[in-house]
XYZ file of C-alpha atoms in Angstrom:
745
model
C 104.025 81.199 107.064
C 106.913 82.797 108.850
C 107.739 85.002 105.724
C 104.090 86.056 105.586
C 104.030 86.897 109.322
C 107.262 88.800 109.245
C 106.234 90.790 106.133
C 102.708 91.485 107.211
C 103.243 92.592 110.783
C 106.733 94.255 110.619
C 108.147 95.036 107.242
C 104.909 95.985 105.395
C 104.195 98.960 107.669
C 107.637 100.298 106.656
C 106.971 99.370 103.075
C 109.635 96.631 103.041
C 109.577 94.206 100.173
C 108.837 90.607 100.657
C 112.305 89.647 99.491
C 113.718 90.902 102.779
C 111.558 88.683 104.956
C 112.117 85.731 102.720
C 115.874 86.216 102.812
C 115.916 86.480 106.599
C 113.854 83.422 107.155
C 115.897 81.515 104.471
C 119.188 82.532 105.997
C 118.044 81.505 109.496
C 116.867 78.115 108.241
C 120.047 77.592 106.243
C 122.001 77.896 109.451
C 119.940 75.317 111.408
C 122.478 72.577 112.359
C 120.190 69.695 111.405
C 119.977 71.069 107.779
C 123.631 72.224 107.359
C 125.465 69.222 108.833
C 127.521 66.777 106.867
C 124.708 64.216 106.653
C 122.781 66.626 104.507
C 125.718 67.777 102.429
C 123.738 66.996 99.208
C 120.761 69.038 100.289
C 122.126 72.273 98.864
C 122.649 70.435 95.484
C 119.038 69.192 95.544
C 117.709 72.635 96.475
C 119.912 74.195 93.914
C 118.298 72.053 91.114
C 114.836 73.101 92.432
C 115.937 76.769 92.465
C 117.184 76.535 88.905
C 113.954 75.020 87.668
C 111.938 77.761 89.435
C 114.184 80.452 88.066
C 113.434 79.096 84.541
C 109.765 80.019 85.141
C 110.784 83.393 86.577
C 112.879 84.465 83.460
C 110.189 83.057 81.126
C 107.603 85.285 82.691
C 110.100 88.149 82.740
C 110.665 87.880 79.046
C 106.867 87.351 78.429
C 106.021 90.570 80.195
C 108.462 92.569 78.064
C 107.753 94.039 74.682
C 111.009 94.218 72.662
C 109.479 96.489 70.003
C 108.550 99.143 72.526
C 111.761 98.724 74.651
C 113.926 99.108 71.492
C 112.094 101.554 69.242
C 109.490 103.435 71.561
C 111.406 104.231 74.698
C 111.612 108.012 75.299
C 115.079 109.421 74.667
C 115.486 110.705 78.276
C 114.722 107.426 79.902
C 116.899 105.639 77.442
C 119.867 107.874 78.113
C 119.518 107.678 81.875
C 119.247 103.822 81.865
C 122.217 103.428 79.533
C 124.457 105.795 81.418
C 123.583 104.170 84.738
C 124.316 100.719 83.348
C 127.673 101.750 81.869
C 128.887 103.449 85.074
C 127.710 100.635 87.230
C 129.081 97.964 84.927
C 132.501 99.522 85.076
C 132.370 99.584 88.866
C 130.986 95.992 88.875
C 133.867 94.812 86.735
C 136.194 96.304 89.208
C 134.434 94.440 91.987
C 134.623 91.154 90.095
C 138.361 91.750 89.485
C 138.671 92.738 93.097
C 137.118 89.450 94.303
C 139.424 87.476 92.030
C 142.558 89.150 93.406
C 141.478 88.413 96.959
C 141.198 84.745 96.451
C 143.656 82.630 98.390
C 146.307 80.935 96.144
C 146.387 77.792 98.369
C 142.632 77.380 97.994
C 142.882 77.670 94.247
C 145.585 74.980 94.164
C 143.561 72.428 96.123
C 140.464 73.048 94.046
C 138.327 74.778 96.707
C 137.998 77.789 94.414
C 138.073 78.226 90.685
C 139.134 81.536 89.066
C 136.278 83.054 87.142
C 136.600 83.409 83.429
C 136.432 86.832 81.794
C 132.880 86.064 80.563
C 131.843 85.110 84.092
C 133.408 88.316 85.489
C 131.570 90.357 82.874
C 128.431 88.527 83.636
C 128.780 89.331 87.295
C 129.426 93.043 86.522
C 126.334 93.176 84.278
C 124.304 91.529 87.038
C 125.387 94.212 89.493
C 124.475 96.820 86.875
C 120.971 95.536 86.338
C 117.648 96.625 87.800
C 114.815 94.399 88.849
C 112.036 96.078 87.003
C 109.174 93.756 88.449
C 110.260 94.505 92.021
C 110.658 98.257 91.436
C 107.324 98.521 89.567
C 105.561 96.743 92.461
C 107.157 99.045 94.951
C 106.229 102.244 93.045
C 102.673 100.963 92.691
C 102.331 100.174 96.354
C 103.563 103.616 97.288
C 101.159 105.239 94.857
C 103.521 107.297 92.694
C 103.064 105.228 89.555
C 101.059 107.970 87.879
C 103.472 110.772 88.670
C 106.087 111.938 86.159
C 108.978 110.600 88.125
C 107.215 107.356 88.795
C 106.536 106.830 85.035
C 110.168 107.842 84.323
C 111.617 105.345 86.721
C 109.443 102.508 85.596
C 110.344 103.093 81.928
C 114.013 103.460 82.733
C 113.971 100.300 84.946
C 112.287 98.237 82.223
C 114.873 99.417 79.741
C 117.681 98.709 82.070
C 116.363 95.233 82.842
C 115.911 94.450 79.168
C 119.380 95.620 78.054
C 121.281 93.884 80.902
C 119.529 90.603 80.359
C 120.138 90.942 76.607
C 123.834 91.519 77.244
C 123.757 88.542 79.528
C 122.306 86.461 76.654
C 125.172 87.588 74.482
C 127.787 86.831 77.075
C 126.406 83.357 77.555
C 127.418 82.578 73.903
C 131.075 83.231 74.626
C 131.470 81.424 77.958
C 133.450 78.707 76.073
C 136.509 79.436 74.007
C 135.785 76.731 71.343
C 134.914 78.511 68.112
C 132.844 75.600 66.909
C 130.733 75.711 69.966
C 130.247 79.452 69.623
C 129.155 79.142 65.983
C 126.694 76.312 66.879
C 125.240 78.527 69.664
C 124.840 81.406 67.268
C 123.175 79.233 64.605
C 120.809 77.456 66.985
C 119.930 80.669 68.738
C 119.096 82.376 65.431
C 116.803 79.442 64.451
C 115.154 79.579 67.884
C 114.494 83.337 67.566
C 113.092 83.026 64.065
C 110.770 80.142 64.932
C 109.595 81.708 68.170
C 108.880 85.143 66.648
C 107.185 83.822 63.484
C 105.496 80.550 64.402
C 104.956 81.218 68.185
C 102.358 84.094 67.809
C 100.432 81.954 65.208
C 100.157 79.008 67.643
C 99.420 81.253 70.605
C 96.685 83.200 68.740
C 95.116 79.914 67.647
C 95.142 78.595 71.218
C 93.526 81.885 72.450
C 90.836 81.752 69.705
C 89.939 78.138 70.578
C 89.758 78.938 74.278
C 87.773 82.263 74.701
C 87.322 84.033 77.988
C 84.751 82.494 80.226
C 85.424 78.837 79.254
C 87.775 76.329 80.715
C 91.151 75.968 79.068
C 91.305 72.831 76.997
C 93.994 70.430 78.207
C 95.389 69.379 74.791
C 95.842 72.974 73.741
C 97.658 73.788 76.911
C 99.923 70.756 76.571
C 100.617 71.715 72.881
C 101.751 75.248 73.863
C 104.026 74.003 76.702
C 105.485 71.348 74.393
C 106.259 73.978 71.846
C 107.952 76.182 74.385
C 110.052 73.271 75.803
C 111.041 72.138 72.282
C 112.345 75.648 71.451
C 114.305 75.873 74.691
C 115.917 72.431 74.280
C 117.087 73.304 70.819
C 119.797 75.854 72.087
C 120.572 74.066 75.373
C 121.578 70.965 73.371
C 124.673 72.866 72.187
C 125.647 74.222 75.660
C 123.775 77.401 75.723
C 122.451 78.723 79.082
C 118.985 77.309 79.832
C 118.042 80.457 81.685
C 118.706 82.698 78.687
C 117.181 80.276 76.329
C 113.946 80.415 78.263
C 114.086 84.181 78.591
C 114.500 84.601 74.785
C 111.520 82.275 74.231
C 109.355 84.339 76.497
C 110.674 87.579 74.942
C 109.695 86.496 71.378
C 106.149 85.460 72.386
C 103.273 87.956 72.423
C 102.388 89.147 75.956
C 98.725 89.754 75.187
C 95.993 87.121 75.118
C 94.448 84.654 77.535
C 97.268 82.110 77.380
C 99.923 84.610 78.105
C 97.965 86.156 80.973
C 97.262 82.662 82.373
C 100.974 81.698 82.164
C 102.043 84.871 83.964
C 99.467 84.508 86.732
C 99.995 80.768 87.274
C 103.821 80.956 87.234
C 103.887 83.890 89.589
C 101.556 82.090 91.996
C 103.741 78.998 91.977
C 106.807 81.017 92.456
C 105.524 82.889 95.469
C 104.247 79.846 97.288
C 106.762 77.125 96.247
C 109.859 78.376 94.581
C 110.808 81.489 96.575
C 110.873 79.702 100.018
C 113.023 76.887 98.550
C 115.215 79.368 96.750
C 116.011 81.336 99.881
C 116.621 78.188 101.977
C 119.110 77.216 99.227
C 120.754 80.598 99.561
C 120.909 80.223 103.304
C 122.638 76.897 103.034
C 125.175 78.348 100.598
C 125.899 81.275 102.940
C 126.144 79.206 106.091
C 128.354 80.976 108.550
C 130.262 77.740 109.163
C 131.503 77.923 105.614
C 133.088 81.370 106.218
C 136.770 81.429 105.774
C 138.181 82.154 109.198
C 140.822 84.682 108.043
C 138.253 86.700 106.082
C 135.511 87.332 108.575
C 136.679 90.722 109.703
C 137.518 91.690 106.132
C 133.960 90.836 105.093
C 132.521 93.610 107.263
C 134.624 96.157 105.399
C 133.624 94.453 102.157
C 129.945 94.818 102.995
C 130.323 98.524 103.659
C 132.256 98.988 100.464
C 129.591 97.147 98.448
C 126.639 98.945 100.043
C 128.193 102.195 98.932
C 129.560 101.051 95.542
C 126.368 99.390 94.475
C 124.139 102.550 94.372
C 127.047 104.793 93.599
C 127.525 103.703 89.983
C 123.795 104.112 89.233
C 123.625 107.549 90.919
C 126.720 108.727 89.056
C 125.269 107.692 85.738
C 121.880 109.180 86.457
C 123.364 112.478 87.678
C 125.675 112.863 84.678
C 122.859 112.144 82.184
C 120.578 114.447 84.277
C 122.974 117.319 83.757
C 122.579 116.953 79.907
C 118.845 116.545 80.135
C 118.145 119.374 82.544
C 116.953 117.115 85.348
C 117.420 118.450 88.938
C 120.265 116.607 90.696
C 117.947 115.549 93.531
C 115.621 113.884 91.080
C 118.593 112.317 89.212
C 120.051 110.977 92.422
C 116.634 109.554 93.444
C 116.301 107.900 90.072
C 119.778 106.403 90.359
C 119.114 104.998 93.786
C 115.896 103.330 92.693
C 117.567 101.955 89.532
C 120.065 100.203 91.749
C 117.213 97.957 93.128
C 118.054 94.240 92.812
C 115.691 91.195 92.750
C 115.395 87.432 92.539
C 117.503 87.012 89.380
C 120.453 88.884 90.684
C 120.460 86.930 93.893
C 120.271 83.676 91.874
C 123.353 84.652 89.876
C 125.328 85.383 93.080
C 124.151 82.062 94.497
C 125.288 80.073 91.494
C 128.706 81.835 91.658
C 129.032 80.661 95.206
C 127.857 77.171 94.335
C 130.291 76.917 91.490
C 133.109 78.135 93.739
C 133.924 81.288 91.776
C 133.862 83.476 94.860
C 134.309 83.115 98.563
C 131.237 82.301 100.643
C 131.801 85.489 102.689
C 132.166 87.585 99.591
C 128.966 86.128 98.151
C 127.014 86.760 101.292
C 128.229 90.427 101.360
C 127.053 90.967 97.799
C 123.682 89.405 98.585
C 123.403 91.723 101.716
C 124.287 94.670 99.519
C 121.489 93.671 97.249
C 119.083 93.438 100.123
C 120.237 96.805 101.272
C 118.832 98.360 98.092
C 115.535 96.864 98.996
C 115.703 98.416 102.431
C 116.507 102.006 101.366
C 114.270 102.254 98.314
C 110.974 102.879 100.172
C 112.615 105.824 101.990
C 113.862 107.234 98.692
C 110.324 107.209 97.394
C 109.081 108.792 100.679
C 111.570 111.598 100.160
C 110.249 112.114 96.632
C 106.707 112.373 98.100
C 107.895 114.823 100.642
C 109.499 117.098 98.155
C 106.493 116.957 95.878
C 104.247 118.117 98.780
C 106.438 121.064 99.427
C 106.268 122.075 95.730
C 102.625 121.338 95.185
C 100.342 124.407 95.225
C 97.055 124.205 97.263
C 98.089 120.936 98.790
C 94.847 120.385 100.594
C 91.570 122.239 100.198
C 90.018 120.838 103.328
C 88.484 123.235 105.917
C 90.853 121.734 108.495
C 93.822 123.284 106.765
C 92.101 126.645 105.918
C 93.369 129.703 107.792
C 90.554 130.716 110.161
C 91.147 134.436 109.175
C 90.866 133.609 105.413
C 87.656 134.021 103.497
C 85.514 130.907 103.434
C 84.410 130.178 99.888
C 81.314 127.967 99.545
C 79.690 126.489 96.479
C 76.018 125.913 97.063
C 74.452 123.781 94.401
C 70.755 123.953 93.393
C 68.652 121.594 91.346
C 65.064 122.744 91.863
C 63.407 125.898 93.294
C 62.701 124.184 96.652
C 66.516 123.975 97.220
C 66.987 127.656 97.159
C 65.641 128.519 100.637
C 67.678 125.777 102.338
C 70.820 126.812 100.489
C 70.366 130.464 101.559
C 69.716 129.542 105.196
C 72.770 127.330 105.172
C 74.811 130.182 103.734
C 73.733 132.445 106.674
C 74.505 129.658 109.229
C 77.956 129.184 107.744
C 78.819 132.852 107.983
C 79.618 132.792 111.637
C 80.100 136.304 112.993
C 78.614 139.172 111.013
C 82.107 140.663 110.418
C 83.565 137.416 109.041
C 84.262 137.386 105.264
C 82.468 134.751 103.221
C 82.223 134.184 99.539
C 79.298 132.061 98.147
C 78.929 130.722 94.624
C 75.260 129.790 94.031
C 75.440 127.138 91.262
C 72.293 126.299 89.284
C 72.740 122.747 88.039
C 70.767 122.366 84.724
C 70.501 118.972 83.061
C 70.915 119.323 79.278
C 68.536 116.960 77.565
C 67.641 118.819 74.382
C 63.835 118.354 74.597
C 62.904 120.265 77.830
C 64.377 123.710 77.156
C 61.083 125.578 77.736
C 60.248 123.870 80.947
C 63.703 124.178 82.285
C 63.690 127.949 81.331
C 60.601 128.397 83.506
C 62.326 126.518 86.424
C 65.456 128.683 86.096
C 63.407 131.829 86.186
C 61.646 130.541 89.287
C 64.963 129.945 90.941
C 66.345 133.362 89.989
C 63.180 134.912 91.574
C 63.582 132.761 94.717
C 67.160 134.001 95.162
C 66.209 137.611 94.623
C 63.308 137.232 97.172
C 65.611 135.939 99.912
C 67.079 138.600 102.081
C 70.902 138.348 101.680
C 73.287 140.185 103.941
C 75.422 142.823 102.219
C 78.563 141.475 103.761
C 78.063 138.162 101.956
C 79.756 138.132 98.556
C 77.330 135.959 96.467
C 77.626 135.187 92.786
C 75.218 133.231 90.647
C 76.453 130.715 88.067
C 74.803 128.123 85.924
C 76.319 124.781 84.870
C 74.417 123.273 81.896
C 75.578 119.662 81.254
C 74.305 116.149 80.924
C 74.227 114.074 84.013
C 77.329 112.181 82.801
C 79.499 115.248 82.400
C 78.085 117.405 85.146
C 80.260 116.055 87.965
C 83.337 116.865 85.951
C 82.110 120.338 85.182
C 81.295 120.990 88.867
C 84.617 119.720 89.992
C 86.491 121.833 87.438
C 84.543 124.942 88.332
C 85.172 124.352 91.984
C 88.914 124.006 91.395
C 89.070 127.175 89.261
C 87.068 129.227 91.901
C 89.234 127.862 94.796
C 86.248 126.976 96.974
C 86.770 125.073 100.233
C 83.335 123.343 100.490
C 80.863 122.142 97.879
C 77.348 121.625 99.290
C 75.104 119.388 97.175
C 71.381 118.888 97.561
C 70.327 115.273 98.452
C 68.867 113.612 95.388
C 65.638 112.754 97.366
C 63.251 115.578 98.295
C 60.903 115.511 101.269
C 57.226 115.448 100.377
C 54.387 116.978 102.386
C 53.782 113.646 104.109
C 57.353 113.540 105.355
C 58.595 110.793 103.009
C 61.469 111.221 100.478
C 60.572 110.942 96.799
C 62.806 109.737 93.910
C 62.190 112.689 91.559
C 65.865 113.453 91.098
C 67.241 109.920 91.234
C 69.591 110.786 88.265
C 71.514 113.081 90.624
C 72.458 110.258 92.886
C 75.276 109.282 90.494
C 76.124 112.976 90.128
C 76.642 113.348 93.859
C 78.546 110.140 94.064
C 80.999 111.131 91.364
C 81.514 114.602 92.938
C 82.313 113.016 96.236
C 84.917 110.840 94.546
C 86.626 113.534 92.401
C 86.017 116.812 94.159
C 89.066 119.079 94.624
C 87.802 120.178 98.095
C 85.563 119.009 100.898
C 82.027 118.122 100.022
C 78.724 118.339 101.932
C 75.397 116.757 101.114
C 72.336 118.621 102.625
C 69.210 116.595 103.355
C 66.603 119.341 103.764
C 63.833 118.450 106.143
C 62.680 121.899 107.320
C 65.843 123.996 107.143
C 64.394 125.907 104.095
C 61.144 126.639 106.070
C 62.959 128.969 108.434
C 62.121 132.465 107.231
C 65.224 134.322 108.337
C 68.371 133.527 110.420
C 68.480 136.246 113.033
C 71.745 137.962 114.054
C 70.535 138.754 117.563
C 68.443 135.822 118.819
C 68.617 132.104 118.460
C 66.564 130.706 115.607
C 68.209 127.437 114.774
C 69.114 124.604 117.197
C 71.992 122.644 115.656
C 74.173 119.737 116.759
C 77.339 118.223 115.573
C 78.034 114.535 116.354
C 81.707 113.630 116.837
C 82.866 109.923 116.881
C 86.266 110.196 115.265
C 87.966 110.131 111.923
C 88.976 112.682 109.231
C 85.376 113.474 108.127
C 84.258 114.005 111.772
C 87.222 116.452 112.177
C 86.087 118.295 109.098
C 82.495 118.489 110.384
C 83.815 119.895 113.751
C 85.919 122.591 111.959
C 82.871 123.622 109.954
C 80.840 123.680 113.176
C 83.376 126.161 114.690
C 82.094 128.757 112.216
C 78.446 127.858 112.897
C 79.082 128.194 116.626
C 79.963 131.827 116.216
C 76.626 132.737 114.565
C 74.343 134.436 117.120
C 71.239 132.862 115.494
C 72.461 129.299 116.065
C 72.481 127.389 119.307
C 75.096 124.577 118.769
C 75.553 121.452 120.780
C 78.545 119.217 120.375
C 77.833 115.519 121.144
C 80.749 113.325 121.373
C 80.294 109.507 121.297
C 82.951 107.725 123.305
C 83.536 103.976 123.749
C 82.975 102.584 127.177
C 86.438 101.506 127.978
C 85.205 98.710 130.286
C 83.515 97.011 127.293
C 85.983 98.035 124.523
C 87.830 94.781 124.454
C 84.618 92.622 124.354
C 83.212 94.754 121.514
C 86.497 94.533 119.502
C 86.575 90.803 119.852
C 82.937 90.579 118.890
C 83.658 92.739 115.794
C 86.313 90.324 114.620
C 88.004 93.217 112.724
C 91.756 93.613 112.610
C 92.921 97.247 112.819
C 96.401 98.652 112.230
C 97.359 99.693 115.745
C 99.819 102.277 114.727
C 97.262 103.861 112.222
C 94.559 103.722 114.875
C 96.727 105.466 117.446
C 97.626 108.226 115.021
C 94.007 108.642 114.141
C 93.004 108.917 117.839
C 95.831 111.425 118.385
C 94.497 113.727 115.619
C 90.896 113.377 116.853
C 91.950 114.357 120.482
C 94.043 117.253 119.213
C 91.210 118.613 116.940
C 88.640 118.294 119.556
C 90.844 119.768 122.301
C 91.314 122.884 120.087
C 87.573 123.182 119.506
C 86.851 122.686 123.216
C 89.355 125.347 124.232
C 88.028 127.863 121.811
C 84.299 127.479 122.090
C 83.431 125.582 125.302
C 86.084 126.093 127.980
C 85.975 129.875 127.763
C 82.285 130.041 128.561
C 80.950 130.221 125.035
C 77.412 129.525 123.909
C 78.225 126.009 122.693
C 76.927 123.153 124.773
C 78.888 119.917 125.234
C 77.563 116.458 125.828
C 79.338 113.106 126.143
C 77.699 109.859 125.350
C 79.486 106.587 126.610
C 78.347 103.754 124.449
C 79.207 100.128 123.988
C 78.201 99.033 120.505
C 76.224 100.060 117.452
C 72.960 99.085 119.012
C 73.362 101.778 121.713
C 74.528 104.225 118.992
C 71.319 103.621 117.090
C 69.041 104.263 120.071
C 70.974 107.398 120.998
C 70.663 108.782 117.440
C 66.930 108.085 117.580
C 66.602 110.017 120.796
C 68.536 113.017 119.300
C 66.704 113.184 115.979
C 63.718 115.403 116.892
C 65.668 117.764 119.216
C 67.478 119.790 116.505
C 66.623 121.607 113.267
C 70.133 120.694 111.817
C 72.515 117.905 112.645
C 76.074 118.022 111.274
C 77.970 114.745 110.866
C 80.969 113.385 109.018
C 80.429 110.944 106.210
C 83.009 108.391 107.449
C 82.448 109.210 111.124
C 83.472 106.239 113.323
C 84.074 104.108 110.268
C 86.495 101.943 112.086
C 84.821 102.294 115.504
C 83.009 99.512 117.386
C 80.164 102.035 117.729
C 79.206 101.802 113.997
C 79.919 98.115 113.315
C 77.173 96.514 111.191
C 75.498 99.821 110.329
C 76.794 99.643 106.694
C 74.943 96.362 106.274
C 71.628 98.180 105.911
C 72.593 101.401 104.356
C 70.204 102.734 101.770
C 72.378 105.635 100.646
C 76.153 104.884 101.108
C 77.141 108.393 99.989
C 75.755 109.654 103.347
C 77.858 107.371 105.536
C 76.546 105.130 108.333
C 75.456 107.921 110.625
C 74.121 110.274 107.901
C 72.145 107.431 106.355
C 70.418 106.572 109.607
C 69.570 110.230 110.469
C 68.223 110.749 106.937
C 66.087 107.668 106.829
C 62.310 108.276 106.924
C 61.920 105.002 108.829
C 64.034 106.589 111.516
C 62.816 110.138 111.661
C 61.015 112.549 109.440
C 62.177 115.771 111.132
C 65.424 117.603 111.226
C 67.815 118.441 108.385
C 71.172 116.689 108.120
C 74.417 118.010 106.672
C 76.869 115.284 105.909
C 80.483 116.436 105.319
C 83.375 114.556 103.671
C 86.874 115.932 104.012
C 88.894 116.419 100.928
C 91.305 113.680 100.198
C 93.681 113.644 97.251
C 93.397 110.998 94.615
C 95.620 107.952 95.040
C 95.751 107.884 98.725
C 98.849 110.086 99.312
C 97.787 112.530 101.969
C 98.269 116.125 100.679
C 99.175 115.126 97.125
C 97.490 113.901 93.976
C 98.732 110.638 92.548
C 99.553 112.330 89.182
C 101.768 114.907 90.716
C 104.712 116.386 88.788
C 108.079 117.062 90.343
C 110.600 116.822 87.510
C 109.300 119.830 85.517
């Protein structure tokens, strides 16, 4: 519980890995006097045994998740070269560290048996451990920070997997030669060869049979599960009986088994769950007991601080050096190479376990072991910031980082894409085009897109409809200052969203306006004639390269002409807060400058005297830091609008509504519905506000958002058009950047 709390409320917001919180809690518990006193001197031995058993499950899953055929024969040459160079350079430095710790051992401690000099095989194993990369931890970090689909993210994941595989494979080979007896070495080689042959040939047969007998959707049969586990245990016991490392034996078994299939997925999921909730807490308490400060050698405490600084620099230095050198041959920019090297230095549970066993077996000082562990934790602390720097550099290099109206230069030309399905959409689209123009002298480019469903059997009927639309466009009086171009998109409903998004990206438009899929009938109700376009609008909202608006036409198309001298349209924009509401406000700043529009800005504010009660009643936990940043942006955006259009005596009216909950929001919207010909709202307006809580529970059209759905409902009102705006947000959740960005090329 302490680990979860520390990680969730402190480290997670800085993208810190769970290992850091687990180590801190484990170290503190290991230094509790009641656990570390002499009466519990065998506790660390017991916990060490549990840690070893848990680590057997960890390395088994590690091997099971790897595919040797791909890691050996299908790894791209660049990733392979970078991983190998970083391993070699770091292994050499790691070997120097292991020799360095050996030379610093106290001769008197060696004589009385307090320390045992490490063998060359153990020193090499330690150096390989320092050269390794924890691919599961690094992959999880890259996925959480949403760069897994970028070129550098894919590169790092592939190089990390290759590095983890090679280092563990070398560790397996070193484990054969940890004894100098030739007979033992030959026995290990023979039994290991038999284990690999049986596991790789018979293992898949048994595993596939178990999977076929236990299809998805049915409970796993107990005898089959026991049979598989017995087979795995038998294979592992075969080599451990001659003195081979149990960890490496289990790893090789997992490596030779196929990773696909129900049984493999179940083993990976169950073992990972058990590790997280049972093993990892015990493991870090064991590490805390081993590194208890009372066990520190008094004459080495000051020296340990220098040792820590040395290791924190030396650890990533070898990886960076290897990555930069290989990057010079491969044509990779040195900044990208350095970032790759820093990330490949990331350590995980297996590396910490090896250091812990070295301390337990008295091959190094307690202080030295703790400094190495802290240097491993240091790689976990800086890695998120390395990824943040990659994202920052990618944003600077990315063209057209954000196509939202909020980031559009006010003096630049506004490019609109107005989509039309049926002839009755034309008049409303033309009037919206005039409203969006602002001042007569402002430059605006409009692409009128005729969306034609390609079905193959309605060509004649569609041809008549298209001619009708063309006549409607010609009949509408269009200002000469408006640059309007007609285009047609002929697609099936499945491919139309992609075609619209691709066209919008090529044209560089800032706002796509889609007609609502339901059309108002003479009796005021909305029909379902164009229900197929519901999914079209939904997919465009998800994948559009710019901001998107959905126009619910309930009378806007009936206005004959938008005057440039007198007010014809009464419009309102509702502002609660959030990125979509800010986008709606920016769009309204252009509408406010149109002489034919009388605009009223209505801001919904939370009654501060009742805010706490409403928040408690909502029972919704909100990230305080994120909420404060959102409020800051809302206030800044609204202040700019107020200063430009209201404070200077403009024609824009301003109204504030202090509300307590969503019930008051609903009644206020009902009172506003019939007062305006057009209401502009943000799709996600007030999404995390107490003023909209519960509104999503009865949404009929989620693509309109809570406020837009209520205003568009015929049960609520049958008058007044509604324009719902969604601000452009890049795929993957990285603000200002697509998740498949490229930075290395």
